[in-house]
Amino acid sequence: MFLSSTLDGELMPGIREERARIHAHGQQYGDNAVWVDEISHPKEDGEFDPLRRVDDLLAEIDQSPLYLVLVGTDRAGSAIKVSTQSSQVSFFEIELFYAALRGRPIVVVERSDITRAPRTVEMLRLLRQTLPEASWYTAHSVQQAESLCNFFVDKVAARELSTLGRIESAYSALLLGLWRSVESQPSDGHVEWLGGTVLSGPERPNVTIIDACLDHAASGYSLQQRLSRVWVASRELMRYSWLEDSSQEWLPYWNRVFAAWNKAGGWYGLHGHIDLGYLAALNSMETVSRRWRTLNPSAEEDPAWDPPYSAQASAYYALARRVGSLRYRFRGMKRALRLADMATPRDDIGRSNVLSIRASILKGLGAFRSANEAYERVLELRVSAGASEGAIGEAMTELGFGLLFTLHWVHGHALLHDGVTMMRRASYSPGFLVRALRKEAIACRLLGRFREAKELDQQARDVAEKASVARISWKR
């Protein structure tokens, strides 16, 4: 179990001792059964890298069966420094945001006898909005808060906490709610990132922090690390909502934030609420694009400001596949198809990408032959346009998997195998490689090659773990 961190933040009298007692209570169940960072991983003397410490904290949350939020101080915690400058995000906030996005089981213990910091109030309000399955408990003293925390330590150790089993069902319910909401609206854009609300931000966003975080997100970091950096960048901008007239100067930065969020979030998986997901980010990116093109008509010639219709189509398709209701799944697929048809790619590579999404949607609608014809055209376009070896290999795996649905198992497996080989050789995107490996494993099972299928599944897990690709992120 992971107890929310304070790190360098100043604490009210008795809080550090309270945290130490909770840690000691957990020791009866094993070493560091309760992860209390200042005890379980004390800061070493010498240089302290705040972003690396963030990575360590988030990795521990991923390994913990429960994230326990103890709101027991009147301070919001210490700010994360980026390029030696303090950001708008505390270590406590980044943990809370990450656990909510990941859909981790969360329990909140709030003390009613303290005045909470405004930033803490904001984050808890956002948590209530975006994570309805969280459990909330009120304590009226430090002693009662400690007793509640120890109660949850015991429950987790005994595997008796019902919260742990509610995440997937709550996720499905949220998806179904999304589609019902979508059906009742004439426009897609109402599903905005964070529900269109923002937290507080500085009067003047720190461009140095924004650029540094977005540069980090674009580098070879894991997907969790990318999202944490993008969140820090977004918090610098939140005084100027992309929906407000006052944000005109900052729309290019919001465009970069949403693009980076989608790039990582699509493969990251969406266990948390829709408002934190990549579909909402894409819808907000479309809003930003429309506003910027209205303000600057010349931007219509710049592909960087094209509305992200194809990416929205992919997101709707990926989410529709996970809706339990066949009726709403079909409607989601049809909406995805309409969005794909609205895309206006500017070259053959772009056309192949849109056509690949369209083929996947057709397959989801059961039009297998039409889907395979589209996949064949994708492969032709990428070869003729001189696409990278990895992109050509990916197109081969998509066509190969599509052929399995028309009972061409041998040919489909051959394309899958050759495509995976090309993707490996090209060190292609790990998310796409994980997906291709899993599809090749399915082909092997159809051909009775069970040992090979098992090996491929293990390889997919290894790649996913290394790159932090979420289990449910097999989008197409």
Coordinates of C-alpha atoms in Angstrom, one line a residue:
M1 CA 0.0 0.0 0.0
F2 CA 1.3 3.5 -0.8
L3 CA 0.7 6.4 1.6
S4 CA 0.6 9.8 -0.2
S5 CA 3.9 11.6 0.0
T6 CA 5.0 14.9 1.5
L7 CA 8.7 14.9 0.6
D8 CA 10.2 18.2 1.5
G9 CA 7.0 19.9 2.5
E10 CA 6.7 21.4 5.9
L11 CA 4.3 19.4 8.1
M12 CA 2.1 20.3 11.0
P13 CA 3.3 19.2 14.4
G14 CA 2.9 15.4 14.9
I15 CA 2.2 14.6 11.3
R16 CA 5.7 13.1 10.6
E17 CA 5.3 10.9 13.7
E18 CA 1.8 9.9 12.6
R19 CA 3.2 8.7 9.2
A20 CA 6.0 6.8 10.9
R21 CA 3.5 5.0 13.1
I22 CA 1.4 4.0 10.1
H23 CA 4.5 2.6 8.4
A24 CA 5.4 0.7 11.6
H25 CA 1.9 -0.7 11.8
G26 CA 2.4 -2.2 8.3
Q27 CA 5.7 -3.8 9.1
Q28 CA 3.9 -6.7 10.7
Y29 CA 2.8 -7.7 7.2
G30 CA 6.2 -7.4 5.6
D31 CA 9.0 -4.9 5.0
N32 CA 7.6 -1.7 3.6
A33 CA 4.1 -3.2 3.3
V34 CA 3.1 0.4 3.6
W35 CA 5.3 2.6 1.4
V36 CA 6.0 5.9 3.2
D37 CA 8.5 7.6 1.0
E38 CA 10.6 9.5 3.6
I39 CA 11.0 6.2 5.4
S40 CA 11.0 3.6 2.7
H41 CA 13.2 5.6 0.3
P42 CA 14.9 8.3 2.3
K43 CA 16.6 11.1 0.2
E44 CA 20.3 10.5 -0.1
D45 CA 22.9 13.2 0.5
G46 CA 24.0 15.0 -2.6
E47 CA 22.2 16.0 -5.8
F48 CA 18.4 15.5 -5.8
D49 CA 16.7 15.1 -9.1
P50 CA 13.0 16.0 -8.6
L51 CA 11.8 14.5 -11.9
R52 CA 13.6 11.3 -11.3
R53 CA 12.1 11.2 -7.8
V54 CA 8.7 11.6 -9.4
D55 CA 9.4 8.6 -11.6
D56 CA 10.3 6.5 -8.5
L57 CA 7.1 7.5 -6.7
L58 CA 4.9 6.7 -9.7
A59 CA 6.6 3.3 -10.2
E60 CA 5.8 2.5 -6.6
I61 CA 2.1 3.5 -7.0
D62 CA 1.9 1.1 -10.0
Q63 CA 3.1 -1.7 -7.8
S64 CA 0.8 -0.9 -4.9
P65 CA -2.7 -2.5 -4.4
L66 CA -4.0 0.8 -2.9
Y67 CA -3.1 4.5 -3.0
L68 CA -4.1 5.9 0.4
V69 CA -4.5 9.7 0.4
L70 CA -4.0 11.1 3.9
V71 CA -5.1 14.8 3.9
G72 CA -3.8 15.6 7.3
T73 CA -1.9 18.9 6.9
D74 CA -2.7 22.5 6.0
R75 CA 0.0 22.6 3.4
A76 CA -0.1 21.3 -0.2
G77 CA 3.4 19.8 -0.2
S78 CA 6.6 20.7 -1.9
A79 CA 6.7 21.8 -5.5
I80 CA 8.5 19.8 -8.2
K81 CA 11.4 21.7 -9.6
V82 CA 12.0 21.7 -13.4
S83 CA 15.3 23.2 -14.6
T84 CA 15.9 24.5 -11.1
Q85 CA 12.6 26.4 -11.2
S86 CA 9.5 25.5 -9.1
S87 CA 6.6 24.3 -11.1
Q88 CA 2.9 24.6 -10.2
V89 CA 2.7 20.9 -9.3
S90 CA 3.6 19.3 -5.9
F91 CA 4.7 15.7 -5.4
F92 CA 1.4 15.1 -3.7
E93 CA -0.5 16.4 -6.7
I94 CA 1.4 14.4 -9.3
E95 CA 0.7 11.2 -7.3
L96 CA -3.0 12.0 -7.0
F97 CA -3.3 12.8 -10.7
Y98 CA -1.3 9.7 -11.7
A99 CA -3.3 7.3 -9.5
A100 CA -6.6 8.8 -10.9
L101 CA -5.4 8.5 -14.5
R102 CA -4.3 4.9 -14.0
G103 CA -7.5 4.0 -12.3
R104 CA -5.7 2.7 -9.2
P105 CA -7.8 1.9 -6.2
I106 CA -7.9 5.1 -4.1
V107 CA -9.0 5.8 -0.5
V108 CA -9.1 9.3 0.8
V109 CA -8.9 10.0 4.5
E110 CA -9.6 13.7 5.2
R111 CA -9.2 15.5 8.6
S112 CA -12.1 17.9 9.3
D113 CA -10.1 19.6 12.1
I114 CA -7.7 21.4 9.8
T115 CA -7.8 24.1 7.1
R116 CA -6.7 22.5 3.9
A117 CA -4.5 24.3 1.4
P118 CA -6.3 25.8 -1.6
R119 CA -4.3 23.6 -4.0
T120 CA -5.3 20.5 -2.0
V121 CA -8.9 21.5 -2.2
E122 CA -8.6 21.9 -5.9
M123 CA -7.0 18.5 -6.4
L124 CA -9.6 16.7 -4.3
R125 CA -12.4 18.5 -6.2
L126 CA -10.9 17.2 -9.4
L127 CA -10.5 13.7 -8.0
R128 CA -14.2 13.7 -7.0
Q129 CA -15.1 14.8 -10.6
T130 CA -12.8 12.3 -12.4
L131 CA -12.7 9.3 -10.1
P132 CA -16.2 8.5 -8.7
E133 CA -15.1 5.1 -7.5
A134 CA -12.8 6.5 -4.9
S135 CA -13.7 6.0 -1.3
W136 CA -13.9 9.0 1.0
Y137 CA -13.6 9.0 4.8
T138 CA -13.6 11.8 7.3
A139 CA -11.5 11.9 10.5
H140 CA -12.1 14.4 13.2
S141 CA -8.6 14.2 14.8
V142 CA -5.1 13.0 14.1
Q143 CA -5.8 9.9 16.2
Q144 CA -8.9 9.0 14.2
A145 CA -7.1 9.6 10.9
E146 CA -4.3 7.2 12.0
S147 CA -6.8 4.6 13.1
L148 CA -8.6 4.7 9.7
C149 CA -5.3 4.4 7.8
N150 CA -4.3 1.4 9.9
F151 CA -7.7 -0.1 9.3
F152 CA -7.0 0.0 5.5
V153 CA -3.6 -1.4 6.0
D154 CA -5.1 -4.4 7.7
K155 CA -7.8 -4.7 5.0
V156 CA -5.3 -4.7 2.2
A157 CA -3.1 -7.2 3.9
A158 CA -6.2 -9.5 4.4
R159 CA -7.3 -8.8 0.8
E160 CA -10.7 -7.7 2.1
L161 CA -11.0 -4.3 0.5
S162 CA -13.9 -4.2 -1.9
T163 CA -12.5 -1.1 -3.7
L164 CA -9.8 -3.3 -5.3
G165 CA -12.3 -5.2 -7.4
R166 CA -14.4 -2.3 -8.7
I167 CA -12.1 -0.6 -11.2
E168 CA -12.9 -2.5 -14.4
S169 CA -16.6 -2.5 -13.8
A170 CA -16.6 1.2 -13.0
Y171 CA -14.6 1.8 -16.2
S172 CA -17.1 -0.1 -18.3
A173 CA -19.9 2.0 -16.7
L174 CA -18.1 5.2 -17.5
L175 CA -17.7 4.2 -21.1
L176 CA -21.4 3.4 -21.5
G177 CA -22.2 6.7 -19.9
L178 CA -20.0 8.4 -22.4
W179 CA -21.8 6.9 -25.4
R180 CA -25.2 7.7 -24.0
S181 CA -24.0 11.3 -23.5
V182 CA -22.6 11.4 -27.1
E183 CA -25.8 10.1 -28.5
S184 CA -27.8 12.9 -26.9
Q185 CA -25.5 15.6 -28.3
P186 CA -25.2 16.9 -31.9
S187 CA -21.5 17.6 -31.5
D188 CA -18.5 15.6 -30.4
G189 CA -16.7 18.5 -28.9
H190 CA -18.6 18.6 -25.6
V191 CA -16.3 15.9 -24.1
E192 CA -13.5 18.3 -23.2
W193 CA -10.3 17.5 -21.4
L194 CA -10.9 17.8 -17.6
G195 CA -14.6 18.4 -18.5
G196 CA -13.6 21.8 -19.7
T197 CA -12.6 23.0 -16.2
V198 CA -9.2 24.0 -15.1
L199 CA -7.2 24.4 -11.9
S200 CA -5.5 27.6 -10.7
G201 CA -2.3 28.7 -12.5
P202 CA 0.3 31.4 -12.5
E203 CA -0.5 34.9 -13.9
R204 CA 2.3 34.3 -16.4
P205 CA 3.0 30.7 -17.4
N206 CA 6.6 29.7 -17.2
V207 CA 7.6 29.0 -20.8
T208 CA 10.9 27.4 -19.7
I209 CA 9.1 24.8 -17.6
I210 CA 6.6 24.1 -20.4
D211 CA 9.3 23.7 -23.0
A212 CA 11.4 21.5 -20.8
C213 CA 8.6 19.2 -19.8
L214 CA 7.3 18.9 -23.4
D215 CA 10.8 18.2 -24.6
H216 CA 11.1 15.5 -22.0
A217 CA 7.8 14.0 -23.0
A218 CA 8.9 13.8 -26.6
S219 CA 12.1 12.0 -25.7
G220 CA 12.7 8.3 -24.9
Y221 CA 10.9 8.3 -21.5
S222 CA 8.4 5.7 -20.6
L223 CA 4.7 6.5 -21.2
Q224 CA 4.1 7.2 -17.5
Q225 CA 7.0 9.6 -17.5
R226 CA 5.6 11.4 -20.6
L227 CA 2.2 11.9 -19.0
S228 CA 3.6 13.2 -15.8
R229 CA 5.7 15.8 -17.7
V230 CA 2.8 16.8 -19.8
W231 CA 0.7 17.3 -16.7
V232 CA 3.3 19.6 -15.2
A233 CA 3.4 21.6 -18.5
S234 CA -0.4 21.9 -18.6
R235 CA -0.6 23.2 -15.0
E236 CA 1.5 26.2 -16.1
L237 CA -1.2 27.1 -18.6
M238 CA -4.3 26.5 -16.6
R239 CA -5.0 30.2 -15.8
Y240 CA -5.7 30.6 -19.5
S241 CA -8.2 27.9 -20.5
W242 CA -8.2 27.0 -24.2
L243 CA -12.0 27.7 -24.1
E244 CA -11.6 31.3 -23.0
D245 CA -10.8 34.4 -25.1
S246 CA -7.9 35.3 -22.8
S247 CA -6.0 32.2 -23.9
Q248 CA -5.3 33.4 -27.5
E249 CA -1.5 33.8 -26.8
W250 CA -1.3 30.4 -25.3
L251 CA -3.2 28.3 -27.8
P252 CA 0.0 27.0 -29.5
Y253 CA 1.1 25.7 -26.2
W254 CA -2.2 24.1 -25.5
N255 CA -2.0 22.5 -28.9
R256 CA 1.4 21.0 -28.0
V257 CA 0.1 19.8 -24.7
F258 CA -2.9 18.0 -26.1
A259 CA -0.9 16.5 -28.9
A260 CA 1.6 15.1 -26.4
W261 CA -1.2 13.9 -24.1
N262 CA -2.8 12.0 -27.0
K263 CA 0.6 10.5 -28.2
A264 CA 1.2 9.0 -24.8
G265 CA -2.3 8.5 -23.5
G266 CA -3.5 6.4 -26.5
W267 CA -1.1 3.6 -25.7
Y268 CA -1.2 4.2 -21.9
G269 CA -4.7 2.8 -21.5
L270 CA -7.7 4.5 -20.0
H271 CA -8.6 3.0 -16.6
G272 CA -9.6 6.4 -15.1
H273 CA -12.4 8.8 -16.0
I274 CA -13.1 9.9 -19.6
D275 CA -12.3 13.5 -18.7
L276 CA -8.6 12.6 -18.2
G277 CA -8.4 10.4 -21.3
Y278 CA -6.9 10.9 -24.7
L279 CA -10.3 11.2 -26.4
A280 CA -11.1 14.3 -24.4
A281 CA -7.7 15.7 -25.1
L282 CA -8.2 15.2 -28.8
N283 CA -11.6 17.0 -28.6
S284 CA -10.0 19.9 -26.9
M285 CA -7.2 19.8 -29.5
E286 CA -9.9 20.2 -32.2
T287 CA -11.3 23.2 -30.2
V288 CA -7.9 24.8 -30.1
S289 CA -7.3 24.1 -33.8
R290 CA -10.7 25.7 -34.8
R291 CA -10.0 28.7 -32.7
W292 CA -6.5 29.3 -34.0
R293 CA -7.5 28.9 -37.6
T294 CA -10.3 31.4 -37.1
L295 CA -7.8 33.9 -35.6
N296 CA -5.1 33.1 -38.1
P297 CA -6.7 32.0 -41.5
S298 CA -3.2 31.3 -42.9
A299 CA -2.9 28.4 -40.4
E300 CA -5.2 26.4 -42.6
E301 CA -2.2 25.7 -44.8
D302 CA -0.2 24.4 -41.9
P303 CA -0.7 20.7 -41.2
A304 CA 0.2 21.3 -37.5
W305 CA -3.2 23.0 -37.2
D306 CA -5.3 20.4 -39.0
P307 CA -8.2 19.2 -36.8
P308 CA -7.3 15.8 -35.4
Y309 CA -10.2 13.9 -37.0
S310 CA -8.3 10.7 -37.8
A311 CA -6.9 10.5 -34.2
Q312 CA -10.4 11.2 -32.9
A313 CA -11.7 8.4 -35.1
S314 CA -9.1 6.0 -33.7
A315 CA -10.0 7.1 -30.1
Y316 CA -13.7 6.6 -30.6
Y317 CA -13.1 3.2 -32.2
A318 CA -10.7 2.1 -29.4
L319 CA -13.2 3.1 -26.7
A320 CA -16.3 1.7 -28.6
R321 CA -14.7 -1.7 -28.6
R322 CA -14.8 -1.8 -24.9
V323 CA -18.4 -0.8 -24.4
G324 CA -20.5 -3.8 -23.2
S325 CA -23.7 -2.7 -25.0
L326 CA -23.7 -3.9 -28.6
R327 CA -26.1 -1.0 -29.5
Y328 CA -23.8 1.7 -28.2
R329 CA -20.7 -0.1 -29.5
F330 CA -22.2 0.0 -33.0
R331 CA -23.0 3.7 -32.7
G332 CA -19.6 4.5 -31.5
M333 CA -18.1 2.6 -34.5
K334 CA -20.3 4.6 -36.9
R335 CA -19.3 7.9 -35.3
A336 CA -15.6 6.8 -35.6
L337 CA -16.2 6.1 -39.3
R338 CA -17.7 9.5 -39.9
L339 CA -14.7 11.2 -38.2
A340 CA -12.3 9.1 -40.3
D341 CA -14.1 10.3 -43.5
M342 CA -13.8 13.9 -42.3
A343 CA -10.0 13.7 -42.2
T344 CA -8.1 15.5 -45.0
P345 CA -4.6 13.9 -45.2
R346 CA -2.0 15.9 -47.2
D347 CA 0.2 13.0 -48.6
D348 CA 0.2 9.3 -49.2
I349 CA 1.6 8.5 -45.8
G350 CA -1.2 10.5 -44.2
R351 CA -3.7 8.8 -46.4
S352 CA -2.4 5.4 -45.4
N353 CA -2.8 6.3 -41.8
V354 CA -6.4 7.4 -42.2
L355 CA -7.2 4.4 -44.3
S356 CA -5.7 2.1 -41.7
I357 CA -8.0 3.5 -39.0
R358 CA -10.9 3.2 -41.4
A359 CA -10.1 -0.4 -42.1
S360 CA -10.0 -1.2 -38.4
I361 CA -13.4 0.4 -37.9
L362 CA -14.8 -1.6 -40.8
K363 CA -13.4 -4.7 -39.2
G364 CA -15.1 -3.7 -35.9
L365 CA -18.4 -3.4 -37.8
G366 CA -18.0 -6.9 -39.2
A367 CA -17.2 -5.8 -42.8
F368 CA -14.1 -8.1 -42.9
R369 CA -13.6 -8.2 -46.7
S370 CA -13.9 -4.4 -47.1
A371 CA -11.5 -4.0 -44.2
N372 CA -8.9 -6.3 -45.8
E373 CA -9.2 -4.4 -49.1
A374 CA -8.5 -1.2 -47.2
Y375 CA -5.5 -2.8 -45.4
E376 CA -4.1 -4.0 -48.8
R377 CA -4.3 -0.4 -50.0
V378 CA -2.6 0.8 -46.8
L379 CA 0.4 -1.5 -47.5
E380 CA 0.5 -0.4 -51.2
L381 CA 0.6 3.3 -50.2
R382 CA 3.3 2.9 -47.6
V383 CA 5.5 0.9 -50.0
S384 CA 5.1 3.3 -52.9
A385 CA 5.6 6.4 -50.6
G386 CA 8.9 5.0 -49.2
A387 CA 7.6 4.6 -45.7
S388 CA 9.9 3.3 -43.0
E389 CA 10.5 -0.4 -42.6
G390 CA 8.7 -0.3 -39.3
A391 CA 5.6 1.4 -40.8
I392 CA 5.5 -1.1 -43.7
G393 CA 5.9 -4.0 -41.2
E394 CA 3.0 -2.6 -39.1
A395 CA 0.8 -2.5 -42.3
M396 CA 1.7 -6.1 -43.0
T397 CA 0.6 -7.2 -39.5
E398 CA -2.7 -5.3 -39.8
L399 CA -3.5 -7.0 -43.1
G400 CA -2.3 -10.4 -41.7
F401 CA -4.6 -10.1 -38.7
G402 CA -7.5 -9.1 -40.9
L403 CA -7.0 -12.2 -43.0
L404 CA -7.5 -14.3 -39.9
F405 CA -11.2 -13.1 -39.9
T406 CA -11.7 -14.4 -43.5
L407 CA -10.2 -17.8 -42.5
H408 CA -6.9 -17.2 -44.5
W409 CA -4.9 -18.3 -41.4
V410 CA -1.7 -19.5 -43.1
H411 CA -1.3 -16.4 -45.3
G412 CA -2.3 -14.2 -42.3
H413 CA 0.3 -15.7 -40.0
A414 CA 3.0 -15.3 -42.7
L415 CA 2.3 -11.6 -43.0
L416 CA 2.1 -11.2 -39.2
H417 CA 5.4 -13.0 -38.8
D418 CA 7.2 -11.0 -41.5
G419 CA 5.7 -7.8 -40.3
V420 CA 6.8 -8.3 -36.7
T421 CA 10.3 -9.2 -37.9
M422 CA 10.5 -5.8 -39.8
M423 CA 9.1 -3.9 -36.8
R424 CA 11.7 -5.4 -34.5
R425 CA 14.5 -4.7 -36.9
A426 CA 13.4 -1.1 -37.1
S427 CA 13.0 -0.7 -33.3
Y428 CA 9.4 0.4 -34.1
S429 CA 7.1 2.0 -31.6
P430 CA 6.7 -0.4 -28.6
G431 CA 3.0 0.1 -28.4
F432 CA 2.5 -1.1 -32.0
L433 CA 5.0 -3.9 -31.5
V434 CA 3.1 -5.2 -28.5
R435 CA -0.1 -5.2 -30.4
A436 CA 1.5 -7.0 -33.4
L437 CA 3.1 -9.7 -31.1
R438 CA -0.3 -10.4 -29.5
K439 CA -1.9 -10.7 -32.9
E440 CA 0.8 -13.1 -34.1
A441 CA 0.2 -15.2 -31.0
I442 CA -3.5 -15.5 -31.9
A443 CA -2.5 -16.6 -35.4
C444 CA -0.2 -19.3 -33.9
R445 CA -3.0 -20.6 -31.7
L446 CA -5.3 -20.9 -34.7
L447 CA -2.6 -23.0 -36.4
G448 CA -2.1 -25.1 -33.3
R449 CA 1.3 -23.7 -32.5
F450 CA 0.6 -23.2 -28.9
R451 CA 4.2 -23.1 -27.6
E452 CA 5.1 -20.4 -30.1
A453 CA 2.0 -18.5 -29.1
K454 CA 3.0 -18.6 -25.4
E455 CA 6.4 -17.3 -26.2
L456 CA 5.0 -14.4 -28.3
D457 CA 2.6 -13.5 -25.4
Q458 CA 5.6 -13.4 -23.0
Q459 CA 7.6 -11.3 -25.5
A460 CA 4.6 -8.9 -25.7
R461 CA 4.5 -8.6 -21.9
D462 CA 8.2 -8.0 -21.7
V463 CA 8.0 -5.2 -24.3
A464 CA 4.9 -3.7 -22.6
E465 CA 6.5 -3.7 -19.2
K466 CA 9.7 -2.1 -20.4
A467 CA 7.8 0.7 -22.2
S468 CA 5.0 0.9 -19.7
V469 CA 2.3 0.1 -22.3
A470 CA -1.0 -0.5 -20.6
R471 CA -2.6 -3.9 -20.9
I472 CA -5.9 -2.6 -22.4
S473 CA -4.2 -0.3 -24.9
W474 CA -4.4 -2.8 -27.8
K475 CA -6.3 -0.2 -29.8
R476 CA -6.8 -1.9 -33.2

